[in-house]
Coordinates of N, CA and C in Angstrom, one line a residue:
M1 N 29.8 -15.8 -6.9 CA 30.0 -14.3 -6.9 C 29.5 -13.6 -8.2
Y2 N 29.6 -14.4 -9.3 CA 29.1 -13.8 -10.6 C 27.6 -13.5 -10.6
I3 N 26.9 -14.2 -9.8 CA 25.4 -14.0 -9.8 C 25.1 -12.6 -9.3
Y4 N 25.9 -12.1 -8.4 CA 25.6 -10.8 -7.8 C 25.9 -9.7 -8.8
W5 N 26.9 -9.9 -9.6 CA 27.2 -8.9 -10.7 C 26.0 -9.0 -11.8
I6 N 25.5 -10.2 -12.0 CA 24.4 -10.3 -12.9 C 23.2 -9.6 -12.3
L7 N 23.0 -9.8 -11.0 CA 21.8 -9.1 -10.4 C 22.0 -7.6 -10.5
L8 N 23.2 -7.1 -10.3 CA 23.5 -5.6 -10.4 C 23.2 -5.2 -11.9
G9 N 23.6 -6.0 -12.9 CA 23.3 -5.7 -14.3 C 21.8 -5.6 -14.5
L10 N 21.0 -6.5 -13.9 CA 19.6 -6.5 -14.0 C 19.0 -5.3 -13.3
A11 N 19.6 -4.9 -12.2 CA 19.1 -3.7 -11.5 C 19.3 -2.5 -12.3
I12 N 20.4 -2.4 -13.0 CA 20.7 -1.3 -13.9 C 19.7 -1.3 -15.1
A13 N 19.5 -2.4 -15.7 CA 18.7 -2.5 -16.9 C 17.2 -2.1 -16.5
T14 N 16.7 -2.6 -15.4 CA 15.4 -2.3 -15.0 C 15.2 -0.9 -14.5
E15 N 16.3 -0.3 -14.0 CA 16.2 1.1 -13.6 C 16.1 2.0 -14.9
I16 N 16.9 1.7 -15.9 CA 16.8 2.4 -17.2 C 15.5 2.3 -17.8
T17 N 14.9 1.1 -17.9 CA 13.6 0.8 -18.4 C 12.5 1.6 -17.7
G18 N 12.6 1.5 -16.3 CA 11.6 2.2 -15.5 C 11.6 3.7 -15.7
T19 N 12.8 4.2 -15.7 CA 13.0 5.7 -15.8 C 12.5 6.2 -17.2
L20 N 12.9 5.5 -18.2 CA 12.5 5.8 -19.6 C 10.9 5.7 -19.7
S21 N 10.3 4.7 -19.0 CA 8.9 4.6 -19.1 C 8.1 5.8 -18.5
M22 N 8.8 6.5 -17.6 CA 8.2 7.7 -17.1 C 7.9 8.7 -18.2
K23 N 9.0 8.9 -19.0 CA 8.8 9.8 -20.2 C 7.8 9.3 -21.2
W24 N 7.8 8.0 -21.4 CA 6.9 7.4 -22.3 C 5.4 7.6 -21.8
A25 N 5.2 7.4 -20.5 CA 3.9 7.6 -19.9 C 3.4 9.1 -20.1
S26 N 4.4 10.0 -20.0 CA 4.0 11.4 -20.1 C 3.6 11.8 -21.5
V27 N 4.1 11.1 -22.5 CA 3.8 11.5 -23.9 C 2.7 10.6 -24.6
S28 N 2.3 9.5 -23.9 CA 1.4 8.6 -24.5 C 0.1 8.6 -23.6
E29 N -0.9 8.0 -24.2 CA -2.2 7.9 -23.5 C -2.3 6.5 -22.8
G30 N -3.1 6.5 -21.8 CA -3.3 5.2 -21.1 C -2.3 5.1 -19.9
N31 N -2.5 4.0 -19.2 CA -1.7 3.8 -17.9 C -0.6 2.8 -18.1
G32 N -0.3 2.3 -19.3 CA 0.7 1.3 -19.5 C 2.1 1.8 -19.1
G33 N 2.4 3.0 -19.4 CA 3.7 3.5 -19.0 C 3.9 3.6 -17.5
F34 N 2.9 4.0 -16.8 CA 2.9 4.1 -15.4 C 3.1 2.8 -14.7
I35 N 2.3 1.8 -15.2 CA 2.4 0.4 -14.7 C 3.8 -0.1 -14.9
L36 N 4.3 0.0 -16.2 CA 5.7 -0.4 -16.5 C 6.7 0.2 -15.6
M37 N 6.5 1.5 -15.3 CA 7.5 2.3 -14.5 C 7.4 1.7 -13.1
L38 N 6.3 1.4 -12.5 CA 6.1 0.9 -11.2 C 6.8 -0.5 -11.0
V39 N 6.5 -1.3 -12.0 CA 7.1 -2.7 -12.0 C 8.6 -2.6 -12.1
M40 N 9.1 -1.9 -13.1 CA 10.6 -1.9 -13.4 C 11.4 -1.2 -12.2
I41 N 10.9 -0.1 -11.7 CA 11.6 0.5 -10.6 C 11.6 -0.4 -9.4
S42 N 10.5 -1.0 -9.1 CA 10.4 -2.0 -8.0 C 11.4 -3.1 -8.2
L43 N 11.4 -3.7 -9.4 CA 12.4 -4.8 -9.6 C 13.8 -4.3 -9.5
S44 N 14.1 -3.0 -9.9 CA 15.4 -2.5 -9.8 C 15.9 -2.5 -8.4
Y45 N 15.1 -2.0 -7.5 CA 15.5 -1.9 -6.1 C 15.6 -3.4 -5.5
I46 N 14.8 -4.3 -5.9 CA 14.9 -5.7 -5.4 C 16.2 -6.3 -5.9
F47 N 16.5 -6.1 -7.2 CA 17.8 -6.7 -7.7 C 19.0 -6.0 -7.0
L48 N 18.9 -4.7 -6.8 CA 20.0 -4.0 -6.2 C 20.2 -4.5 -4.7
S49 N 19.1 -4.7 -4.0 CA 19.2 -5.2 -2.6 C 19.9 -6.6 -2.5
F50 N 19.6 -7.4 -3.5 CA 20.3 -8.7 -3.5 C 21.7 -8.6 -3.9
A51 N 22.0 -7.7 -4.9 CA 23.4 -7.5 -5.3 C 24.3 -7.0 -4.2
V52 N 23.8 -6.2 -3.4 CA 24.7 -5.6 -2.3 C 25.0 -6.6 -1.2
K53 N 24.5 -7.8 -1.3 CA 24.9 -8.8 -0.3 C 26.3 -9.2 -0.4
K54 N 26.9 -9.1 -1.6 CA 28.3 -9.5 -1.9 C 29.1 -8.4 -2.6
I55 N 28.5 -7.4 -3.1 CA 29.2 -6.3 -3.7 C 29.1 -5.1 -2.7
A56 N 30.2 -4.4 -2.6 CA 30.2 -3.3 -1.7 C 29.1 -2.3 -2.1
L57 N 28.4 -1.7 -1.1 CA 27.3 -0.8 -1.4 C 27.7 0.4 -2.2
G58 N 28.9 1.0 -1.8 CA 29.3 2.2 -2.5 C 29.6 1.9 -4.0
V59 N 30.2 0.7 -4.3 CA 30.6 0.3 -5.6 C 29.3 0.0 -6.4
A60 N 28.4 -0.7 -5.8 CA 27.1 -1.1 -6.5 C 26.3 0.1 -6.8
Y61 N 26.2 1.0 -5.8 CA 25.3 2.2 -6.0 C 26.0 3.2 -7.1
A62 N 27.3 3.3 -7.0 CA 27.9 4.2 -8.0 C 27.7 3.6 -9.4
L63 N 27.9 2.3 -9.6 CA 27.7 1.7 -10.9 C 26.2 1.8 -11.3
W64 N 25.3 1.5 -10.4 CA 23.9 1.6 -10.7 C 23.4 2.9 -11.2
E65 N 23.9 4.0 -10.5 CA 23.5 5.3 -10.8 C 24.3 5.8 -12.0
G66 N 25.6 5.6 -12.1 CA 26.4 6.1 -13.2 C 26.0 5.6 -14.5
I67 N 26.0 4.2 -14.6 CA 25.6 3.6 -15.8 C 24.2 3.9 -16.2
G68 N 23.3 3.9 -15.2 CA 21.9 4.3 -15.4 C 21.7 5.6 -16.1
I69 N 22.4 6.7 -15.5 CA 22.3 8.0 -16.0 C 22.9 8.1 -17.4
L70 N 24.0 7.4 -17.7 CA 24.6 7.4 -19.0 C 23.6 6.9 -20.1
F71 N 23.0 5.7 -19.8 CA 22.1 5.1 -20.8 C 20.7 5.8 -20.8
I72 N 20.3 6.3 -19.7 CA 19.0 7.1 -19.7 C 19.2 8.3 -20.6
T73 N 20.3 9.0 -20.5 CA 20.5 10.2 -21.3 C 20.6 9.8 -22.8
L74 N 21.4 8.8 -23.1 CA 21.6 8.3 -24.4 C 20.2 7.9 -25.1
F75 N 19.4 7.1 -24.4 CA 18.1 6.7 -24.9 C 17.1 7.8 -25.0
S76 N 17.2 8.8 -24.1 CA 16.3 9.9 -24.2 C 16.6 10.7 -25.4
V77 N 17.8 10.9 -25.8 CA 18.2 11.6 -27.0 C 17.7 10.8 -28.2
L78 N 18.0 9.5 -28.2 CA 17.6 8.7 -29.4 C 16.1 8.4 -29.5
L79 N 15.4 8.2 -28.4 CA 14.0 7.8 -28.5 C 13.0 8.9 -28.5
F80 N 13.4 10.0 -27.7 CA 12.5 11.1 -27.5 C 12.9 12.4 -28.0
D81 N 14.0 12.4 -28.8 CA 14.5 13.6 -29.4 C 14.8 14.7 -28.4
E82 N 15.3 14.3 -27.3 CA 15.6 15.4 -26.3 C 17.0 15.9 -26.6
R83 N 17.3 17.1 -26.2 CA 18.6 17.7 -26.4 C 19.4 17.7 -25.2
V84 N 20.7 17.5 -25.3 CA 21.6 17.6 -24.2 C 22.3 18.9 -24.3
M85 N 22.1 19.7 -23.2 CA 22.8 21.0 -23.2 C 24.0 20.9 -22.2
L86 N 25.1 21.2 -22.7 CA 26.3 21.1 -21.9 C 26.6 22.5 -21.4
P87 N 26.7 22.6 -20.1 CA 26.9 24.0 -19.5 C 28.3 24.4 -19.8
I88 N 28.5 25.6 -20.2 CA 29.8 26.2 -20.5 C 29.9 27.4 -19.5
S89 N 30.9 27.4 -18.7 CA 31.1 28.5 -17.8 C 32.5 29.1 -18.0
R90 N 32.5 30.4 -17.8 CA 33.7 31.2 -17.9 C 34.2 31.6 -16.5
T91 N 35.4 31.4 -16.3 CA 36.0 31.9 -15.0 C 37.0 32.9 -15.3
C92 N 37.1 33.9 -14.4 CA 38.1 35.0 -14.6 C 39.3 34.7 -13.9

Protein backbone atom coordinates (compact mmCIF):
# COMPACT_ATOMS: atom_id res chain seq x y z
CA MET A 1 0.00 0.00 0.00
CA TYR A 2 2.87 2.38 0.71
CA ILE A 3 4.02 2.23 -2.90
CA TYR A 4 0.81 3.95 -3.99
CA TRP A 5 1.45 6.84 -1.61
CA ILE A 6 4.99 7.08 -2.97
CA LEU A 7 3.55 7.17 -6.49
CA LEU A 8 1.21 9.97 -5.41
CA GLY A 9 4.20 11.86 -4.00
CA LEU A 10 6.02 11.43 -7.30
CA ALA A 11 2.93 12.64 -9.15
CA ILE A 12 2.87 15.77 -7.00
CA ALA A 13 6.60 16.41 -7.41
CA THR A 14 6.49 16.00 -11.19
CA GLU A 15 3.41 18.23 -11.43
CA ILE A 16 5.22 20.98 -9.51
CA THR A 17 8.32 20.63 -11.69
CA GLY A 18 6.29 20.57 -14.91
CA THR A 19 4.21 23.60 -14.00
CA LEU A 20 7.21 25.64 -12.87
CA SER A 21 9.02 24.74 -16.09
CA MET A 22 6.22 26.52 -18.01
CA LYS A 23 7.26 29.78 -16.38
CA TRP A 24 10.94 28.99 -16.90
CA ALA A 25 10.26 28.32 -20.59
CA SER A 26 8.52 31.68 -20.95
CA VAL A 27 11.44 33.67 -19.53
CA SER A 28 14.33 31.72 -21.08
CA GLU A 29 15.41 31.01 -24.59
CA GLY A 30 15.38 27.62 -26.24
CA ASN A 31 13.04 24.68 -25.99
CA GLY A 32 14.43 23.06 -22.85
CA GLY A 33 11.65 24.38 -20.63
CA PHE A 34 8.93 23.18 -22.97
CA ILE A 35 10.47 19.72 -23.27
CA LEU A 36 10.85 19.49 -19.49
CA MET A 37 7.24 20.59 -19.07
CA LEU A 38 5.97 17.94 -21.49
CA VAL A 39 7.94 15.16 -19.82
CA MET A 40 7.10 16.15 -16.23
CA ILE A 41 3.37 16.73 -16.79
CA SER A 42 3.14 13.40 -18.65
CA LEU A 43 4.93 11.60 -15.81
CA SER A 44 2.66 13.30 -13.30
CA TYR A 45 -0.47 11.91 -14.94
CA ILE A 46 1.11 8.46 -15.26
CA PHE A 47 2.09 8.38 -11.57
CA LEU A 48 -1.35 9.66 -10.56
CA SER A 49 -3.10 7.01 -12.63
CA PHE A 50 -1.14 4.27 -10.85
CA ALA A 51 -1.70 5.84 -7.42
CA VAL A 52 -5.49 5.87 -7.76
CA LYS A 53 -5.54 2.10 -8.11
CA LYS A 54 -5.44 1.86 -4.30
CA ILE A 55 -6.01 5.44 -3.10
CA ALA A 56 -9.51 6.90 -3.43
CA LEU A 57 -9.69 9.18 -6.47
CA GLY A 58 -11.13 12.12 -4.51
CA VAL A 59 -8.40 11.93 -1.88
CA ALA A 60 -5.60 11.51 -4.41
CA TYR A 61 -6.82 14.35 -6.63
CA ALA A 62 -7.37 16.72 -3.71
CA LEU A 63 -3.85 16.08 -2.40
CA TRP A 64 -2.32 16.25 -5.88
CA GLU A 65 -3.91 19.62 -6.64
CA GLY A 66 -3.77 21.13 -3.15
CA ILE A 67 -0.15 20.35 -2.38
CA GLY A 68 0.79 21.16 -5.96
CA ILE A 69 -0.78 24.63 -5.82
CA LEU A 70 0.82 25.34 -2.46
CA PHE A 71 4.34 24.53 -3.64
CA ILE A 72 3.91 26.06 -7.10
CA THR A 73 2.92 29.34 -5.44
CA LEU A 74 5.79 29.13 -2.95
CA PHE A 75 8.42 28.36 -5.59
CA SER A 76 7.01 31.00 -7.97
CA VAL A 77 7.56 33.63 -5.30
CA LEU A 78 11.03 32.35 -4.41
CA LEU A 79 12.38 31.55 -7.89
CA PHE A 80 10.61 34.02 -10.17
CA ASP A 81 9.98 36.95 -7.79
CA GLU A 82 6.24 36.80 -8.37
CA ARG A 83 3.95 38.59 -5.97
CA VAL A 84 1.03 37.00 -4.19
CA MET A 85 -1.96 39.31 -4.02
CA LEU A 86 -4.48 38.38 -1.37
CA PRO A 87 -7.97 39.57 -2.24
CA ILE A 88 -9.56 41.65 0.48
CA SER A 89 -13.28 42.12 0.24
CA ARG A 90 -15.65 44.19 2.29
CA THR A 91 -19.14 43.10 3.01
CA CYS A 92 -21.86 45.36 4.32
